[in-house]
PDB file of C-alpha atoms in Angstrom:
ATOM      1  CA  ASP A   1      16.777 -32.288   7.017  1.00 61.00           C
ATOM      2  CA  THR A   2      16.727 -28.606   6.054  1.00 67.00           C
ATOM      3  CA  GLU A   3      15.932 -27.259   9.497  1.00 92.00           C
ATOM      4  CA  VAL A   4      17.195 -24.032  10.991  1.00 97.00           C
ATOM      5  CA  THR A   5      16.030 -23.357  14.517  1.00 97.00           C
ATOM      6  CA  GLN A   6      15.822 -20.087  16.353  1.00 98.00           C
ATOM      7  CA  THR A   7      15.173 -19.101  19.908  1.00 97.00           C
ATOM      8  CA  PRO A   8      13.278 -17.368  21.348  1.00 98.00           C
ATOM      9  CA  LYS A   9      10.213 -17.143  19.100  1.00 97.00           C
ATOM     10  CA  HIS A  10       9.134 -13.861  20.649  1.00 97.00           C
ATOM     11  CA  LEU A  11      11.093 -11.333  22.725  1.00 97.00           C
ATOM     12  CA  VAL A  12       9.998  -8.108  24.385  1.00 96.00           C
ATOM     13  CA  MET A  13      12.754  -5.956  25.775  1.00 94.00           C
ATOM     14  CA  GLY A  14      13.292  -2.481  27.123  1.00 92.00           C
ATOM     15  CA  MET A  15      15.825  -0.068  25.670  1.00 91.00           C
ATOM     16  CA  THR A  16      18.305  -0.702  28.520  1.00 90.00           C
ATOM     17  CA  ASN A  17      18.143  -4.499  28.399  1.00 91.00           C
ATOM     18  CA  LYS A  18      20.740  -6.906  27.034  1.00 95.00           C
ATOM     19  CA  LYS A  19      19.418  -9.988  25.292  1.00 96.00           C
ATOM     20  CA  SER A  20      20.600 -12.549  22.767  1.00 98.00           C
ATOM     21  CA  LEU A  21      19.021 -14.280  19.820  1.00 98.00           C
ATOM     22  CA  LYS A  22      20.170 -17.839  18.995  1.00 98.00           C
ATOM     23  CA  CYS A  23      20.254 -19.793  15.774  1.00 98.00           C
ATOM     24  CA  GLU A  24      21.284 -23.380  15.117  1.00 98.00           C
ATOM     25  CA  GLN A  25      21.597 -25.639  12.082  1.00 97.00           C
ATOM     26  CA  HIS A  26      22.946 -29.152  11.673  1.00 92.00           C
ATOM     27  CA  MET A  27      23.063 -29.343   7.884  1.00 92.00           C
ATOM     28  CA  GLY A  28      26.815 -28.834   7.722  1.00 91.00           C
ATOM     29  CA  HIS A  29      26.318 -25.393   6.200  1.00 93.00           C
ATOM     30  CA  ARG A  30      29.354 -23.117   6.528  1.00 92.00           C
ATOM     31  CA  ALA A  31      27.629 -19.856   5.779  1.00 94.00           C
ATOM     32  CA  MET A  32      25.170 -18.300   8.232  1.00 96.00           C
ATOM     33  CA  TYR A  33      23.166 -15.043   7.993  1.00 97.00           C
ATOM     34  CA  TRP A  34      21.226 -12.613  10.074  1.00 98.00           C
ATOM     35  CA  TYR A  35      18.421 -10.701   8.400  1.00 97.00           C
ATOM     36  CA  LYS A  36      15.992  -8.060   9.727  1.00 97.00           C
ATOM     37  CA  GLN A  37      12.498  -7.883   8.263  1.00 97.00           C
ATOM     38  CA  LYS A  38       9.906  -5.170   8.771  1.00 97.00           C
ATOM     39  CA  ALA A  39       6.259  -5.622   7.852  1.00 94.00           C
ATOM     40  CA  LYS A  40       5.553  -5.698   4.130  1.00 92.00           C
ATOM     41  CA  LYS A  41       9.254  -5.452   3.281  1.00 95.00           C
ATOM     42  CA  PRO A  42      11.701  -8.099   2.127  1.00 96.00           C
ATOM     43  CA  PRO A  43      14.400  -9.411   4.480  1.00 96.00           C
ATOM     44  CA  GLU A  44      17.300  -6.975   4.903  1.00 95.00           C
ATOM     45  CA  LEU A  45      20.799  -8.491   5.255  1.00 95.00           C
ATOM     46  CA  MET A  46      22.626  -7.625   8.460  1.00 97.00           C
ATOM     47  CA  PHE A  47      25.580 -10.022   8.744  1.00 96.00           C
ATOM     48  CA  VAL A  48      27.142 -12.994   7.035  1.00 95.00           C
ATOM     49  CA  TYR A  49      29.501 -15.512   8.530  1.00 96.00           C
ATOM     50  CA  SER A  50      31.571 -17.775   6.293  1.00 93.00           C
ATOM     51  CA  TYR A  51      33.545 -20.554   7.954  1.00 93.00           C
ATOM     52  CA  GLU A  52      32.794 -18.947  11.328  1.00 95.00           C
ATOM     53  CA  LYS A  53      34.340 -15.603  10.325  1.00 95.00           C
ATOM     54  CA  LEU A  54      32.394 -12.424   9.716  1.00 95.00           C
ATOM     55  CA  SER A  55      32.467 -11.776   6.034  1.00 91.00           C
ATOM     56  CA  ILE A  56      29.765  -9.226   5.517  1.00 88.00           C
ATOM     57  CA  ASN A  57      28.531  -6.510   7.856  1.00 89.00           C
ATOM     58  CA  GLU A  58      25.971  -4.302   6.181  1.00 89.00           C
ATOM     59  CA  SER A  59      26.764  -1.161   8.223  1.00 89.00           C
ATOM     60  CA  VAL A  60      24.696  -2.377  11.126  1.00 95.00           C
ATOM     61  CA  PRO A  61      24.717  -0.253  14.315  1.00 95.00           C
ATOM     62  CA  SER A  62      27.020  -1.487  17.050  1.00 95.00           C
ATOM     63  CA  ARG A  63      24.012  -2.163  19.352  1.00 96.00           C
ATOM     64  CA  PHE A  64      23.711  -5.375  17.282  1.00 97.00           C
ATOM     65  CA  SER A  65      26.720  -7.712  17.895  1.00 97.00           C
ATOM     66  CA  PRO A  66      26.886 -11.063  16.059  1.00 97.00           C
ATOM     67  CA  GLU A  67      28.854 -14.082  17.210  1.00 97.00           C
ATOM     68  CA  CYS A  68      29.523 -17.452  15.613  1.00 97.00           C
ATOM     69  CA  PRO A  69      30.821 -19.804  18.358  1.00 96.00           C
ATOM     70  CA  ASN A  70      31.044 -22.782  15.999  1.00 95.00           C
ATOM     71  CA  SER A  71      29.901 -24.017  12.599  1.00 92.00           C
ATOM     72  CA  SER A  72      26.403 -24.842  13.837  1.00 96.00           C
ATOM     73  CA  LEU A  73      25.587 -21.860  16.025  1.00 98.00           C
ATOM     74  CA  LEU A  74      24.954 -18.181  15.374  1.00 98.00           C
ATOM     75  CA  ASN A  75      24.125 -15.583  17.995  1.00 98.00           C
ATOM     76  CA  LEU A  76      22.935 -11.985  17.816  1.00 98.00           C
ATOM     77  CA  HIS A  77      23.591  -9.940  21.007  1.00 98.00           C
ATOM     78  CA  LEU A  78      21.348  -7.030  21.502  1.00 97.00           C
ATOM     79  CA  HIS A  79      22.020  -4.003  23.720  1.00 95.00           C
ATOM     80  CA  ALA A  80      20.467  -0.577  24.058  1.00 94.00           C
ATOM     81  CA  LEU A  81      18.023  -1.126  21.207  1.00 95.00           C
ATOM     82  CA  GLN A  82      15.582   1.454  19.973  1.00 96.00           C
ATOM     83  CA  PRO A  83      11.865   0.995  19.296  1.00 96.00           C
ATOM     84  CA  GLU A  84      12.529   1.165  15.537  1.00 96.00           C
ATOM     85  CA  ASP A  85      14.594  -2.026  15.921  1.00 97.00           C
ATOM     86  CA  SER A  86      11.326  -3.939  16.501  1.00 97.00           C
ATOM     87  CA  ALA A  87      11.157  -6.421  13.653  1.00 97.00           C
ATOM     88  CA  LEU A  88      11.304 -10.094  12.673  1.00 98.00           C
ATOM     89  CA  TYR A  89      14.933 -11.283  12.918  1.00 98.00           C
ATOM     90  CA  LEU A  90      15.616 -14.202  10.559  1.00 98.00           C
ATOM     91  CA  CYS A  91      18.575 -16.540  10.556  1.00 98.00           C
ATOM     92  CA  ALA A  92      19.489 -18.423   7.435  1.00 97.00           C
ATOM     93  CA  SER A  93      22.223 -20.816   6.396  1.00 96.00           C
ATOM     94  CA  SER A  94      23.676 -22.110   3.140  1.00 93.00           C
ATOM     95  CA  GLN A  95      26.357 -24.535   2.104  1.00 89.00           C
ATOM     96  CA  ILE A  96      29.703 -23.401   0.629  1.00 82.00           C
ATOM     97  CA  LEU A  97      30.842 -25.934  -1.982  1.00 74.00           C
ATOM     98  CA  ALA A  98      32.759 -24.947  -5.116  1.00 70.00           C
ATOM     99  CA  GLY A  99      30.611 -25.466  -8.203  1.00 64.00           C
ATOM    100  CA  ILE A 100      27.468 -26.179  -6.204  1.00 66.00           C
ATOM    101  CA  GLN A 101      24.575 -23.730  -6.262  1.00 69.00           C
ATOM    102  CA  GLU A 102      24.149 -22.299  -2.771  1.00 81.00           C
ATOM    103  CA  THR A 103      20.617 -22.290  -1.456  1.00 89.00           C
ATOM    104  CA  GLN A 104      19.558 -20.462   1.662  1.00 93.00           C
ATOM    105  CA  TYR A 105      17.290 -22.047   4.304  1.00 95.00           C
ATOM    106  CA  PHE A 106      15.607 -19.852   6.858  1.00 97.00           C
ATOM    107  CA  GLY A 107      14.735 -20.345  10.473  1.00 97.00           C
ATOM    108  CA  PRO A 108      11.289 -19.375  11.746  1.00 97.00           C
ATOM    109  CA  GLY A 109      12.528 -16.082  13.071  1.00 97.00           C
ATOM    110  CA  THR A 110      12.439 -14.210  16.340  1.00 98.00           C
ATOM    111  CA  ARG A 111       9.765 -11.499  16.616  1.00 98.00           C
ATOM    112  CA  LEU A 112      11.321  -8.678  18.617  1.00 98.00           C
ATOM    113  CA  LEU A 113       9.439  -5.814  20.287  1.00 97.00           C
ATOM    114  CA  VAL A 114      11.474  -2.998  21.822  1.00 96.00           C
ATOM    115  CA  LEU A 115       9.613  -0.847  24.288  1.00 94.00           C
TER     116      LEU A 115
ATOM    117  CA  ARG B   1      17.924   0.927 -10.781  1.00 68.00           C
ATOM    118  CA  LYS B   2      17.293  -1.600  -8.008  1.00 77.00           C
ATOM    119  CA  GLU B   3      19.232  -4.886  -8.219  1.00 92.00           C
ATOM    120  CA  VAL B   4      16.121  -7.048  -8.208  1.00 96.00           C
ATOM    121  CA  GLU B   5      12.689  -5.745  -9.140  1.00 96.00           C
ATOM    122  CA  GLN B   6       9.251  -7.250  -8.893  1.00 96.00           C
ATOM    123  CA  ASP B   7       5.747  -5.943  -9.301  1.00 93.00           C
ATOM    124  CA  PRO B   8       4.508  -5.676  -5.664  1.00 91.00           C
ATOM    125  CA  GLY B   9       0.887  -6.412  -6.629  1.00 90.00           C
ATOM    126  CA  PRO B  10      -1.361  -7.354  -5.039  1.00 94.00           C
ATOM    127  CA  PHE B  11      -2.509  -9.860  -7.579  1.00 95.00           C
ATOM    128  CA  ASN B  12      -6.074 -10.893  -6.777  1.00 97.00           C
ATOM    129  CA  VAL B  13      -7.147 -13.937  -8.745  1.00 97.00           C
ATOM    130  CA  PRO B  14      -9.985 -16.413  -8.485  1.00 98.00           C
ATOM    131  CA  GLU B  15      -9.403 -20.037  -7.565  1.00 98.00           C
ATOM    132  CA  GLY B  16      -8.355 -22.109 -10.527  1.00 98.00           C
ATOM    133  CA  ALA B  17      -6.789 -19.195 -12.406  1.00 98.00           C
ATOM    134  CA  THR B  18      -3.340 -19.155 -13.873  1.00 98.00           C
ATOM    135  CA  VAL B  19      -1.086 -16.345 -12.648  1.00 97.00           C
ATOM    136  CA  ALA B  20       2.410 -15.338 -13.659  1.00 97.00           C
ATOM    137  CA  PHE B  21       4.970 -13.222 -11.879  1.00 95.00           C
ATOM    138  CA  ASN B  22       8.102 -11.669 -13.357  1.00 95.00           C
ATOM    139  CA  CYS B  23      11.306 -10.578 -11.742  1.00 97.00           C
ATOM    140  CA  THR B  24      14.118  -8.552 -13.351  1.00 97.00           C
ATOM    141  CA  TYR B  25      17.700  -8.350 -12.150  1.00 96.00           C
ATOM    142  CA  SER B  26      20.526  -5.945 -12.973  1.00 95.00           C
ATOM    143  CA  ASN B  27      23.639  -7.928 -12.282  1.00 92.00           C
ATOM    144  CA  SER B  28      24.457  -9.839 -15.491  1.00 92.00           C
ATOM    145  CA  ALA B  29      26.978 -11.944 -13.544  1.00 89.00           C
ATOM    146  CA  SER B  30      24.225 -13.397 -11.348  1.00 90.00           C
ATOM    147  CA  GLN B  31      24.692 -17.123 -10.969  1.00 86.00           C
ATOM    148  CA  SER B  32      21.611 -18.620  -9.380  1.00 91.00           C
ATOM    149  CA  PHE B  33      17.992 -17.763  -8.988  1.00 94.00           C
ATOM    150  CA  PHE B  34      15.224 -18.732  -6.633  1.00 96.00           C
ATOM    151  CA  TRP B  35      11.597 -18.251  -5.774  1.00 97.00           C
ATOM    152  CA  TYR B  36      10.607 -18.246  -2.137  1.00 98.00           C
ATOM    153  CA  ARG B  37       7.098 -17.890  -0.713  1.00 98.00           C
ATOM    154  CA  GLN B  38       6.460 -16.169   2.533  1.00 98.00           C
ATOM    155  CA  ASP B  39       3.193 -16.375   4.464  1.00 97.00           C
ATOM    156  CA  CYS B  40       2.210 -13.594   6.778  1.00 94.00           C
ATOM    157  CA  ARG B  41       4.363 -13.459   9.934  1.00 92.00           C
ATOM    158  CA  LYS B  42       6.340 -16.535   8.865  1.00 95.00           C
ATOM    159  CA  GLU B  43       9.809 -17.118   7.415  1.00 97.00           C
ATOM    160  CA  PRO B  44      10.546 -17.355   3.627  1.00 97.00           C
ATOM    161  CA  LYS B  45      10.370 -20.929   2.406  1.00 96.00           C
ATOM    162  CA  LEU B  46      12.126 -22.100  -0.730  1.00 95.00           C
ATOM    163  CA  LEU B  47       9.576 -22.784  -3.467  1.00 96.00           C
ATOM    164  CA  MET B  48      11.908 -23.441  -6.405  1.00 94.00           C
ATOM    165  CA  SER B  49      15.371 -23.002  -7.684  1.00 92.00           C
ATOM    166  CA  VAL B  50      15.312 -21.684 -11.218  1.00 93.00           C
ATOM    167  CA  TYR B  51      17.447 -23.487 -13.783  1.00 85.00           C
ATOM    168  CA  SER B  52      18.583 -22.279 -17.199  1.00 86.00           C
ATOM    169  CA  SER B  53      16.468 -24.851 -18.971  1.00 86.00           C
ATOM    170  CA  GLY B  54      13.404 -23.963 -16.989  1.00 88.00           C
ATOM    171  CA  ASN B  55      11.839 -26.303 -14.407  1.00 92.00           C
ATOM    172  CA  GLU B  56       8.431 -27.463 -13.264  1.00 94.00           C
ATOM    173  CA  ASP B  57       7.195 -28.727  -9.976  1.00 94.00           C
ATOM    174  CA  GLY B  58       3.556 -29.758 -10.082  1.00 96.00           C
ATOM    175  CA  ARG B  59       1.499 -26.594 -10.711  1.00 98.00           C
ATOM    176  CA  PHE B  60       4.551 -24.312 -10.588  1.00 98.00           C
ATOM    177  CA  THR B  61       6.811 -23.497 -13.532  1.00 97.00           C
ATOM    178  CA  ALA B  62       9.905 -21.320 -13.346  1.00 97.00           C
ATOM    179  CA  GLN B  63      11.834 -19.932 -16.262  1.00 96.00           C
ATOM    180  CA  LEU B  64      14.995 -17.982 -16.656  1.00 95.00           C
ATOM    181  CA  ASN B  65      15.883 -15.605 -19.484  1.00 94.00           C
ATOM    182  CA  ARG B  66      19.541 -14.618 -19.080  1.00 93.00           C
ATOM    183  CA  ALA B  67      19.620 -12.465 -22.177  1.00 93.00           C
ATOM    184  CA  SER B  68      16.805 -10.289 -20.904  1.00 94.00           C
ATOM    185  CA  GLN B  69      17.754 -10.762 -17.230  1.00 95.00           C
ATOM    186  CA  TYR B  70      14.417 -11.857 -15.922  1.00 94.00           C
ATOM    187  CA  ILE B  71      12.919 -14.868 -14.258  1.00 97.00           C
ATOM    188  CA  SER B  72       9.304 -15.859 -14.096  1.00 97.00           C
ATOM    189  CA  LEU B  73       6.996 -17.990 -11.995  1.00 97.00           C
ATOM    190  CA  LEU B  74       3.780 -19.469 -13.363  1.00 98.00           C
ATOM    191  CA  ILE B  75       1.190 -20.924 -11.070  1.00 98.00           C
ATOM    192  CA  ARG B  76      -1.574 -22.954 -12.622  1.00 98.00           C
ATOM    193  CA  ASP B  77      -4.932 -23.932 -11.111  1.00 98.00           C
ATOM    194  CA  SER B  78      -4.451 -21.529  -8.162  1.00 98.00           C
ATOM    195  CA  LYS B  79      -5.516 -22.722  -4.731  1.00 98.00           C
ATOM    196  CA  LEU B  80      -6.591 -20.597  -1.758  1.00 98.00           C
ATOM    197  CA  SER B  81      -3.390 -21.893  -0.021  1.00 97.00           C
ATOM    198  CA  ASP B  82      -1.230 -20.258  -2.677  1.00 98.00           C
ATOM    199  CA  SER B  83      -2.027 -16.865  -1.137  1.00 98.00           C
ATOM    200  CA  ALA B  84       1.297 -15.487   0.035  1.00 98.00           C
ATOM    201  CA  THR B  85       4.113 -13.145  -0.866  1.00 98.00           C
ATOM    202  CA  TYR B  86       6.464 -14.457  -3.531  1.00 98.00           C
ATOM    203  CA  LEU B  87      10.047 -13.354  -3.219  1.00 98.00           C
ATOM    204  CA  CYS B  88      12.519 -13.442  -6.125  1.00 97.00           C
ATOM    205  CA  VAL B  89      16.069 -14.023  -4.907  1.00 96.00           C
ATOM    206  CA  VAL B  90      19.178 -13.677  -7.069  1.00 95.00           C
ATOM    207  CA  ASN B  91      22.649 -14.858  -6.091  1.00 91.00           C
ATOM    208  CA  GLY B  92      25.450 -12.763  -7.464  1.00 84.00           C
ATOM    209  CA  GLY B  93      28.069 -15.293  -6.359  1.00 81.00           C
ATOM    210  CA  GLY B  94      29.040 -16.834  -3.038  1.00 82.00           C
ATOM    211  CA  GLN B  95      26.936 -15.514  -0.181  1.00 86.00           C
ATOM    212  CA  ASN B  96      25.594 -12.564  -2.095  1.00 87.00           C
ATOM    213  CA  PHE B  97      21.817 -13.183  -2.093  1.00 92.00           C
ATOM    214  CA  VAL B  98      19.722 -10.224  -3.191  1.00 94.00           C
ATOM    215  CA  PHE B  99      15.945 -10.130  -2.509  1.00 96.00           C
ATOM    216  CA  GLY B 100      13.328  -8.525  -4.602  1.00 97.00           C
ATOM    217  CA  PRO B 101      10.563  -6.574  -2.820  1.00 96.00           C
ATOM    218  CA  GLY B 102       8.113  -9.481  -3.216  1.00 97.00           C
ATOM    219  CA  THR B 103       4.803  -9.869  -5.040  1.00 97.00           C
ATOM    220  CA  ARG B 104       1.619 -10.399  -2.993  1.00 97.00           C
ATOM    221  CA  LEU B 105      -0.857 -12.925  -4.284  1.00 98.00           C
ATOM    222  CA  SER B 106      -4.425 -13.325  -3.006  1.00 97.00           C
ATOM    223  CA  VAL B 107      -6.429 -16.228  -4.379  1.00 98.00           C
ATOM    224  CA  LEU B 108     -10.089 -15.627  -3.902  1.00 97.00           C
ATOM    225  CA  PRO B 109     -12.860 -18.170  -3.519  1.00 95.00           C
TER     226      PRO B 109
END
């Protein structure tokens, strides 16, 4: 099973709203990622969690706040977003095993529209 | 120079054609390599990992040239359903996955 799930599938929010995106995997992967993808562009890395600790933050504005409550779950809390934050938000996971090639698996994404 | 480069295309090919994509990378310490396909408004899906000896999966063949720092993807007997964006992904170690800009393929009837 190589499934990563994300909720919600679609989200429309105003610039003063607070919302959260959720991601879940049960593959035993210990690295989890948030990406942002705009139309006709490749995914752009936002955050990486390794063993539930934030290991990479690609200078993302503080209106995006990640959280990793346990090894299966990853959240992205959104507050005071701007219209230019509208995009597809992708979650991914990969295993961390010495000597084993890591492969990323992506969830279906949350399509976010900020009005 | 960008870390991972691809010709953005689009490549417009007739059904049944053979098409090849290349991808170059700048980090000589890169450890693993992948091709993903992404359909419009969907997530990237792993197509193939790319191994040093080259590997084949049905109509798809991937090759790695470490000396020249490029990987390639060959699609034989193209189908309409192969129309998608093909993303080259290079892992520089650990959780450091770098995406190329993607190559758009349209297979025409």
